[in-house]
mmCIF file with all atom_site columns, C-alpha atoms in Angstrom:
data_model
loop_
_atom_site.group_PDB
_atom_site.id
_atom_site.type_symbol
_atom_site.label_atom_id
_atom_site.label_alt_id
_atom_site.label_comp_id
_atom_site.label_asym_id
_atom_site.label_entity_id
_atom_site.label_seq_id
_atom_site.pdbx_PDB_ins_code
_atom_site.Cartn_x
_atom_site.Cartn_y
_atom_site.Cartn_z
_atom_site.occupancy
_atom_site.B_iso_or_equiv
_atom_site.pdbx_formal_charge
_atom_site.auth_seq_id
_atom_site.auth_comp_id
_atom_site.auth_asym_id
_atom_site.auth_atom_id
_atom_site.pdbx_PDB_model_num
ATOM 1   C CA . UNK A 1 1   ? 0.000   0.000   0.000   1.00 58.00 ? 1   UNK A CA 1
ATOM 2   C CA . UNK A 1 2   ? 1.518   3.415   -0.654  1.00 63.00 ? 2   UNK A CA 1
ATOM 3   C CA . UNK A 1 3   ? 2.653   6.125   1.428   1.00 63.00 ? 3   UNK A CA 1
ATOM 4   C CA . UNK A 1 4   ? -0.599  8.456   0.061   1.00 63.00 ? 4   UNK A CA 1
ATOM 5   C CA . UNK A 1 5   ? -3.331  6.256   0.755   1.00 69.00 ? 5   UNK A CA 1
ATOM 6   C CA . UNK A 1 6   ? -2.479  6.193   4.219   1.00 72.00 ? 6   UNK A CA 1
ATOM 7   C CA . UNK A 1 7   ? -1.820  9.994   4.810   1.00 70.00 ? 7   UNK A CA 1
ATOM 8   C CA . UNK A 1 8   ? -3.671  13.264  5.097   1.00 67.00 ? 8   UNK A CA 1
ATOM 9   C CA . UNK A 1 9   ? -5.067  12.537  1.222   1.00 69.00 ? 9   UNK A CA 1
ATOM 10  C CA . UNK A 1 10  ? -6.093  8.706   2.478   1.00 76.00 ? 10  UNK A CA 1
ATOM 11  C CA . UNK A 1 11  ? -7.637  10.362  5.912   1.00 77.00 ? 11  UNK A CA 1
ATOM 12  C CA . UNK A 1 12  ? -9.838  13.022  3.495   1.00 77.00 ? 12  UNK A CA 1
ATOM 13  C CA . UNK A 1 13  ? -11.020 10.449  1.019   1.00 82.00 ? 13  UNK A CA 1
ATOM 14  C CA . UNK A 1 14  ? -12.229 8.031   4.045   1.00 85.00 ? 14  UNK A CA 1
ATOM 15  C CA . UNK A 1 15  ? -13.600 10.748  5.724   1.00 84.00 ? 15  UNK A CA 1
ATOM 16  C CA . UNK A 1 16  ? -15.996 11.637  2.002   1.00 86.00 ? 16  UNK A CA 1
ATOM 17  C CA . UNK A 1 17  ? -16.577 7.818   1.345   1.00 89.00 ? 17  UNK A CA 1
ATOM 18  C CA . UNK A 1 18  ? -17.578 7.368   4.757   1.00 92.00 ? 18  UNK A CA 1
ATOM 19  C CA . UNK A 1 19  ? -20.103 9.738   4.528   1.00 94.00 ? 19  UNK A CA 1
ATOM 20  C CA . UNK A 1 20  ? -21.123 8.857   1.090   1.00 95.00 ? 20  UNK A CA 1
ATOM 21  C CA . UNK A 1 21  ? -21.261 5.359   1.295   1.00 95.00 ? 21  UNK A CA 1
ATOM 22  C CA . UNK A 1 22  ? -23.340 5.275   4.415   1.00 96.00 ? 22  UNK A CA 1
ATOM 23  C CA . UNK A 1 23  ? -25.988 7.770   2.907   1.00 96.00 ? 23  UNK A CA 1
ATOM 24  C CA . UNK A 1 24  ? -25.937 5.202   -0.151  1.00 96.00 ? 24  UNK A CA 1
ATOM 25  C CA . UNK A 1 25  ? -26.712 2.268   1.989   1.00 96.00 ? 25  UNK A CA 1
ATOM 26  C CA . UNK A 1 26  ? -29.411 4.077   4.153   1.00 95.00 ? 26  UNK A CA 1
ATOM 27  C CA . UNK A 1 27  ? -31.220 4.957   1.221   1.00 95.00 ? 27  UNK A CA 1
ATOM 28  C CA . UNK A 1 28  ? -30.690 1.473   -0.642  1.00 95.00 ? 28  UNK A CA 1
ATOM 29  C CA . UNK A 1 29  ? -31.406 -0.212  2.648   1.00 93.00 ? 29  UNK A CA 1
ATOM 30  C CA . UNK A 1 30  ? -35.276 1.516   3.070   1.00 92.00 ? 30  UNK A CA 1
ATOM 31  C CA . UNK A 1 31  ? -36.371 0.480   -0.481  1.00 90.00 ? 31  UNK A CA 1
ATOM 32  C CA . UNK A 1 32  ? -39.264 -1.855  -0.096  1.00 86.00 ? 32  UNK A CA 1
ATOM 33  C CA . UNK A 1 33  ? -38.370 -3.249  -3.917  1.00 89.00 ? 33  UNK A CA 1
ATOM 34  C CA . UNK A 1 34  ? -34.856 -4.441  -2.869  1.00 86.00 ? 34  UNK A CA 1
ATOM 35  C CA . UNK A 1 35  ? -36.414 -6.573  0.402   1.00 85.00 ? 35  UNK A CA 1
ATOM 36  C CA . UNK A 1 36  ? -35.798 -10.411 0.231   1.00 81.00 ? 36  UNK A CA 1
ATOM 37  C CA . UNK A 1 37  ? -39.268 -12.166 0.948   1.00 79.00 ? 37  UNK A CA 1
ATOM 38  C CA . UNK A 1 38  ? -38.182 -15.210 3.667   1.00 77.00 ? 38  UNK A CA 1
ATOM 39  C CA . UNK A 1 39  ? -41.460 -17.280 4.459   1.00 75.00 ? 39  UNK A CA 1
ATOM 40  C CA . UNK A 1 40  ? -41.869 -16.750 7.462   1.00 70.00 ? 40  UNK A CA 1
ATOM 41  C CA . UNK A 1 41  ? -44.182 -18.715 10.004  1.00 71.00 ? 41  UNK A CA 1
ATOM 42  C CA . UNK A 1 42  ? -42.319 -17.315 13.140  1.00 73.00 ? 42  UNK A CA 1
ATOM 43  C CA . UNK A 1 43  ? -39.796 -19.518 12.947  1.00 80.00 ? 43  UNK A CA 1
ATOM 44  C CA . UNK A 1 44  ? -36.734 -16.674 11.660  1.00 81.00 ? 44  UNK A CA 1
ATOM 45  C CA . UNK A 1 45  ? -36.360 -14.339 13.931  1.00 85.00 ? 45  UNK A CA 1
ATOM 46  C CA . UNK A 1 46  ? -36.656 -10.409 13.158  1.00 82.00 ? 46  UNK A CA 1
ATOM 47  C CA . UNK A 1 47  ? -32.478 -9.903  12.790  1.00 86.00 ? 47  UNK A CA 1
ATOM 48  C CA . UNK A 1 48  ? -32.054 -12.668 10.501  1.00 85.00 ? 48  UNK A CA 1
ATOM 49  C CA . UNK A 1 49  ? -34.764 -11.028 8.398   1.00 84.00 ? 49  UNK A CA 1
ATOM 50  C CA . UNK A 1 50  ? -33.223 -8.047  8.562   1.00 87.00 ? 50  UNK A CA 1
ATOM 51  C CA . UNK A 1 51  ? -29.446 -8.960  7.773   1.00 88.00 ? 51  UNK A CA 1
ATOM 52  C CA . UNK A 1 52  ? -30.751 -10.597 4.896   1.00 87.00 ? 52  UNK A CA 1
ATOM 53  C CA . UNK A 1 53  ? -32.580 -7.519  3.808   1.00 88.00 ? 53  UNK A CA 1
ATOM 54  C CA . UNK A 1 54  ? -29.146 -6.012  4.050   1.00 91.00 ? 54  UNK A CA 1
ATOM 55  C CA . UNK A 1 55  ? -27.536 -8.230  1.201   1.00 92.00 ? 55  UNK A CA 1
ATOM 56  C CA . UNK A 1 56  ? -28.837 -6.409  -1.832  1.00 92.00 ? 56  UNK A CA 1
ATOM 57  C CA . UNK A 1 57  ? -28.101 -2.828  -0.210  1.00 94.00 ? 57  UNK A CA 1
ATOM 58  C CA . UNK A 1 58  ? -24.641 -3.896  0.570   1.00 95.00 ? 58  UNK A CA 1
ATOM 59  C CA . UNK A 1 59  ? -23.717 -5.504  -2.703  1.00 94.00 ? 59  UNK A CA 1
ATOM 60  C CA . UNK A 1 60  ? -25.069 -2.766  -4.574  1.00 95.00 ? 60  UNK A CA 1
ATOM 61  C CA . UNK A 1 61  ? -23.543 0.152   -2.597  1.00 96.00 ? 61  UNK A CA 1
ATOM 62  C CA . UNK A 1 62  ? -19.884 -1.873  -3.178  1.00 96.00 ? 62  UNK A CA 1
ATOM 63  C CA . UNK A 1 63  ? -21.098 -2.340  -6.834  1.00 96.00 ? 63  UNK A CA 1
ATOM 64  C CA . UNK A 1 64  ? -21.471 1.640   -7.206  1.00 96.00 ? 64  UNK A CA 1
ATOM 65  C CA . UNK A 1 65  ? -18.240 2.787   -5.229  1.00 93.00 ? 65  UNK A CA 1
ATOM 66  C CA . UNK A 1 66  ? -16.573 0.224   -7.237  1.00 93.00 ? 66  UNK A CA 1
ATOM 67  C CA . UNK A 1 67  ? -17.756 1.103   -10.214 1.00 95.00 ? 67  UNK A CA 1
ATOM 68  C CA . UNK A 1 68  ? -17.151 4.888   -9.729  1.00 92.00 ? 68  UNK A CA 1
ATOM 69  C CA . UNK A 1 69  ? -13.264 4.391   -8.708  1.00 90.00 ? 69  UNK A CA 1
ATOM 70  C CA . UNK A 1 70  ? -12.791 1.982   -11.686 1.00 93.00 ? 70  UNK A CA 1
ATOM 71  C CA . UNK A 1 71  ? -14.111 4.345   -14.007 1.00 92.00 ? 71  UNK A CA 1
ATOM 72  C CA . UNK A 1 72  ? -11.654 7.586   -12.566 1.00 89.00 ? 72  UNK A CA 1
ATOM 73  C CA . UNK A 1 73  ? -9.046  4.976   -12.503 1.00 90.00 ? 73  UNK A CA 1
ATOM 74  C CA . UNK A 1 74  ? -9.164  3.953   -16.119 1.00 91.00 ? 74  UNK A CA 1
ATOM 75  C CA . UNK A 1 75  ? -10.873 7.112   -17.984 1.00 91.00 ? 75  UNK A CA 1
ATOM 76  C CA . UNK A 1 76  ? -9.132  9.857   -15.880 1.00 88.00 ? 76  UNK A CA 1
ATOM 77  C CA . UNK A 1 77  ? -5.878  7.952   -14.939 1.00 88.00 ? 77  UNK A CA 1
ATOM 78  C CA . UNK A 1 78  ? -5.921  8.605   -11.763 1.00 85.00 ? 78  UNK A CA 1
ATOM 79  C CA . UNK A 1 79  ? -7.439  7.070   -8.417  1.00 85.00 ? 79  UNK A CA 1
ATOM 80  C CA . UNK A 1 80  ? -10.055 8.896   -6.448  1.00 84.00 ? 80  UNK A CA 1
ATOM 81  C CA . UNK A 1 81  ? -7.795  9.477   -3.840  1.00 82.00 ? 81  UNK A CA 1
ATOM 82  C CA . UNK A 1 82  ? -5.325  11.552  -6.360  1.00 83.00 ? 82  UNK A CA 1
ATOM 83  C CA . UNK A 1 83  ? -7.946  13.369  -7.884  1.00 85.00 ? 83  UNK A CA 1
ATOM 84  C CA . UNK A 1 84  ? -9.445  14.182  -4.090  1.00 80.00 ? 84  UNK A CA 1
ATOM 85  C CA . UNK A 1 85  ? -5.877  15.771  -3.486  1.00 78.00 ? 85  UNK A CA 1
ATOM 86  C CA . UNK A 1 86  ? -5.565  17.717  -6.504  1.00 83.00 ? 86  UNK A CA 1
ATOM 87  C CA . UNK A 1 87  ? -9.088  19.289  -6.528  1.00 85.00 ? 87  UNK A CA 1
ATOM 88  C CA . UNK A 1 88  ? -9.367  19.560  -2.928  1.00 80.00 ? 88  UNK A CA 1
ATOM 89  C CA . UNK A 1 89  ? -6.730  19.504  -0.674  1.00 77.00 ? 89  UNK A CA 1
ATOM 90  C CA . UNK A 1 90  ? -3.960  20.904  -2.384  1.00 81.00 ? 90  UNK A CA 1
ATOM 91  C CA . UNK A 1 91  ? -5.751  24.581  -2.921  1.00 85.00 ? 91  UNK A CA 1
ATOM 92  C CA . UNK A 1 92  ? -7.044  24.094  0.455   1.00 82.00 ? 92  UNK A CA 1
ATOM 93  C CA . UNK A 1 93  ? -3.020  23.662  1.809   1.00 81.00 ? 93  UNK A CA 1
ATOM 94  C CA . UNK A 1 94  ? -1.496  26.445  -0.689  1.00 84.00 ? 94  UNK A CA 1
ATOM 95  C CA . UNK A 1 95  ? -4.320  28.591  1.145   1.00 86.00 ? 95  UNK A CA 1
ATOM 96  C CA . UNK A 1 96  ? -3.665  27.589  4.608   1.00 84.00 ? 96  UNK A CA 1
ATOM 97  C CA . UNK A 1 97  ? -0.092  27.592  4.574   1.00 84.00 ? 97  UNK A CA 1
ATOM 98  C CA . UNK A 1 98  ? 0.800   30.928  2.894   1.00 86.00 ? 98  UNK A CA 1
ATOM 99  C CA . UNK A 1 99  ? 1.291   34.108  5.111   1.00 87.00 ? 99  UNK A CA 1
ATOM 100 C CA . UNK A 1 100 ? -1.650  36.158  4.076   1.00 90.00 ? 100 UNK A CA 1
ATOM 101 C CA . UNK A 1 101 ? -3.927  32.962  3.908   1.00 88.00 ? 101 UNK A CA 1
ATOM 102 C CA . UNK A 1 102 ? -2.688  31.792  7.725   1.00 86.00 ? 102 UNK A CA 1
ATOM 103 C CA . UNK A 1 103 ? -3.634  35.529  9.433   1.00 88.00 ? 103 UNK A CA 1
ATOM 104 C CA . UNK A 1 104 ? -6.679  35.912  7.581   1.00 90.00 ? 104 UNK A CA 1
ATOM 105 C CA . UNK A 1 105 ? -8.089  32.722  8.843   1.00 87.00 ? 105 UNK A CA 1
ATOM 106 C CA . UNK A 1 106 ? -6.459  33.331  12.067  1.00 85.00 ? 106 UNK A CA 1
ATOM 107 C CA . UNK A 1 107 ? -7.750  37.006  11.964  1.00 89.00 ? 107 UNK A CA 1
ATOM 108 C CA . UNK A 1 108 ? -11.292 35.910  10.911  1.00 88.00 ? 108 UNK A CA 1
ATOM 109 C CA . UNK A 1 109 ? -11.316 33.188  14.137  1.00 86.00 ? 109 UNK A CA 1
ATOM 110 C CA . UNK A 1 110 ? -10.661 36.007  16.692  1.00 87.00 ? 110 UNK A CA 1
ATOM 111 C CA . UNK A 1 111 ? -13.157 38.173  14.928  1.00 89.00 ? 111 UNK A CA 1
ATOM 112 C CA . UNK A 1 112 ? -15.733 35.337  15.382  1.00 87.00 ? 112 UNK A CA 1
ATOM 113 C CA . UNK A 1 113 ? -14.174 35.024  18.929  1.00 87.00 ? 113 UNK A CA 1
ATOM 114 C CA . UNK A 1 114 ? -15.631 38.807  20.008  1.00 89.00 ? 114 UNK A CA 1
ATOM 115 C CA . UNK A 1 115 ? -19.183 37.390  18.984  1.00 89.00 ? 115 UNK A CA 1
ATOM 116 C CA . UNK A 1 116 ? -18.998 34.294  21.411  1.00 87.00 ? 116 UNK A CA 1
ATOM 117 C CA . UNK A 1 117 ? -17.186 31.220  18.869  1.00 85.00 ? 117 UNK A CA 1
ATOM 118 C CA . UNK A 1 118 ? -14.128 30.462  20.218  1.00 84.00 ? 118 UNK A CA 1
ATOM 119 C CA . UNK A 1 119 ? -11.320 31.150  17.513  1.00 78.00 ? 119 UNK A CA 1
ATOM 120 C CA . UNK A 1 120 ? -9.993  27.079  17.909  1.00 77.00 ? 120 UNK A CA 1
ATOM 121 C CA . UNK A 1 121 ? -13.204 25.940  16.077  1.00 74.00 ? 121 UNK A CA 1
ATOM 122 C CA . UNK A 1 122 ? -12.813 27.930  13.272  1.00 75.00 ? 122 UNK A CA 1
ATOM 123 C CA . UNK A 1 123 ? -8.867  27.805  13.223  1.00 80.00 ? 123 UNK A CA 1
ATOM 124 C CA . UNK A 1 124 ? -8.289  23.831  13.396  1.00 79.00 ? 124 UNK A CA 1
ATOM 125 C CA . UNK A 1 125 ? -11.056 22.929  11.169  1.00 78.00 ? 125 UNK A CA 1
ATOM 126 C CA . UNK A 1 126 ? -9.647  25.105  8.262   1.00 80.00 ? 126 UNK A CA 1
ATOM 127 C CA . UNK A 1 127 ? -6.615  25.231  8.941   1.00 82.00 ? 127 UNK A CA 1
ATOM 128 C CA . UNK A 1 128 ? -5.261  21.961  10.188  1.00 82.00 ? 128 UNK A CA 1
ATOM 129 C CA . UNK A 1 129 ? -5.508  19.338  7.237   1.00 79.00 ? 129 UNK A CA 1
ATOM 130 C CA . UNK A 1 130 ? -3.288  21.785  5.515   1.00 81.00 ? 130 UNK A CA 1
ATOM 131 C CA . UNK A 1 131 ? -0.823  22.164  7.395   1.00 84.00 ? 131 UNK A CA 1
ATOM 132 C CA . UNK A 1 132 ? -0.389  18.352  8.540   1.00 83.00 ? 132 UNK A CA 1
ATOM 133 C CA . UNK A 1 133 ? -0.031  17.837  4.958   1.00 81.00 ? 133 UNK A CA 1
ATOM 134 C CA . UNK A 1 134 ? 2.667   20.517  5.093   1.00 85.00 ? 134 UNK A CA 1
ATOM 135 C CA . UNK A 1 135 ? 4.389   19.059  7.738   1.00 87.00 ? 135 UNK A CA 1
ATOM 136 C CA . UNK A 1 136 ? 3.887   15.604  6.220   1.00 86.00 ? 136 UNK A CA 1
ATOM 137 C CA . UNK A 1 137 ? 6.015   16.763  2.805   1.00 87.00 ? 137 UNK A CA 1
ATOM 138 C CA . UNK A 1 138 ? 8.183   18.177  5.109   1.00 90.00 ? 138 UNK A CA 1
ATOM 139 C CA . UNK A 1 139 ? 9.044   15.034  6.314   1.00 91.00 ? 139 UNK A CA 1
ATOM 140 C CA . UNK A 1 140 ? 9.298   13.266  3.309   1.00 91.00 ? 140 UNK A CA 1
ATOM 141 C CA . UNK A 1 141 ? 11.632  15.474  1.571   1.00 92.00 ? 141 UNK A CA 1
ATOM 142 C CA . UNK A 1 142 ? 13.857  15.775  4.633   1.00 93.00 ? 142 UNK A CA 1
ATOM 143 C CA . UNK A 1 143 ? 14.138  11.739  4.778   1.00 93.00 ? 143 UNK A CA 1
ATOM 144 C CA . UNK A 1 144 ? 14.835  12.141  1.053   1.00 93.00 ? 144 UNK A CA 1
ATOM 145 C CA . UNK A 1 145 ? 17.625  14.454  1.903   1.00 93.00 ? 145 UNK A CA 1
ATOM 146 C CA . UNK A 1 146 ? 15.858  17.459  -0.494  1.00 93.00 ? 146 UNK A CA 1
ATOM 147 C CA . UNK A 1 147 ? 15.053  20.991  1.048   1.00 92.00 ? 147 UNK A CA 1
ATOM 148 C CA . UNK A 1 148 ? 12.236  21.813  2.943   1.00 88.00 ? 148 UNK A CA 1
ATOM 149 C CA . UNK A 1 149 ? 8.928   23.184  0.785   1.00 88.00 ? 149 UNK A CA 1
ATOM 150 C CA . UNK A 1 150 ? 6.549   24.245  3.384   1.00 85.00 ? 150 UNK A CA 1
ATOM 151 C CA . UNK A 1 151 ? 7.729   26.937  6.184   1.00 84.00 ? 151 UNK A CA 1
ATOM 152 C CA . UNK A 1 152 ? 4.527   27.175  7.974   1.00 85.00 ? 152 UNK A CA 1
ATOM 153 C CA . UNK A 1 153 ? 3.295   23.735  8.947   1.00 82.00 ? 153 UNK A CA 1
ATOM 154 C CA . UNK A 1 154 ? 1.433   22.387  12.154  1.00 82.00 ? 154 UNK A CA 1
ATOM 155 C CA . UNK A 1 155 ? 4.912   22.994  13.958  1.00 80.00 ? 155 UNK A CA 1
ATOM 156 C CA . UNK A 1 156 ? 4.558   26.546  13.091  1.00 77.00 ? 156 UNK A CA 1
ATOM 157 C CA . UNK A 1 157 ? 1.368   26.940  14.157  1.00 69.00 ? 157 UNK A CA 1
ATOM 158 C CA . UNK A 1 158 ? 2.443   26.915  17.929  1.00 67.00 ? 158 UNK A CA 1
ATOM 159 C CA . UNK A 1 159 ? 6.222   28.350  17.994  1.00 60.00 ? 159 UNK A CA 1
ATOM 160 C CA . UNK A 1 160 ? 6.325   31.002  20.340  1.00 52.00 ? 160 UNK A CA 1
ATOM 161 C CA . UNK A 1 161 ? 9.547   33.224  21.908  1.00 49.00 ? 161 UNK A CA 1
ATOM 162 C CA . UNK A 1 162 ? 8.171   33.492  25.255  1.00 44.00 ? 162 UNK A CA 1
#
């Protein structure tokens, strides 16, 4: 398994498939046409029932995720988690980790602090996936012995000279 399926890029595309997949299901799973009939003299209890019920849902909600990163695979050439970072996540980290991105964010959070939302809900939702994924290149190219891209990164986030 590569390095990018299990990094920032792998956490954001499990976060999105989560989410879709299980939306999928839930409406795949209360369609009355997709029920397996199980004669049923009281003998099978309710949960079998129902886990078989769950088959069809299941098989087709693989099926369609399946399906979907086949086709970006083969007709854009790229995985869903590549195309997830490129679309995504990598204006979302040029924005979050250059100067005038960083304070505005960080400026916005304390302006949303004076109306009662503390600045840390704002800040670390927008601006930490970025700059993990910062850090994380950061890391890669100094085990690769190559320069350092990113200057502000989760480790800059909280230097401080006092």
């Amino acid at each position: 398994m590569s390095h990018s399926s299990t990094g920032t890029s792998g956490m954001f595309l499990g976060m999105i498939t989560g989410l879709l997949v299980t939306r999928v299901f839930i409406r795949l799973l209360k369609s009355d046409r997709l029920k397996i009939t199980i004669a049923n003299n009281g003998s099978v209890p309710p949960a079998v029932i129902d886990s078989f019920n769950a088959l069809i849902p299941v098989c087709i909600t693989l099926l369609i995720f399946s399906l979907i990163s086949f086709a970006a695979k083969y007709w854009l050439g790229k995985g869903i988690n590549a195309l997830i970072a490129l679309t995504i996540q990598t204006p979302l980290k040029n924005i979050t980790t250059d100067l005038t991105g960083f304070l505005f964010i960080y400026t916005v959070g304390s302006l949303f602090f004076a109306i009662g939302i503390h600045q840390s809900v704002i800040n670390a939702s927008i601006l930490r996936p970025g700059l993990l994924a910062s850090m994380q290149e950061n890391m890669l190219a100094y085990a690769n012995g190559d320069d350092i891209p990113d200057i502000i990164n989760y480790a800059f986030q909280w230097c401080d000279n006092s």
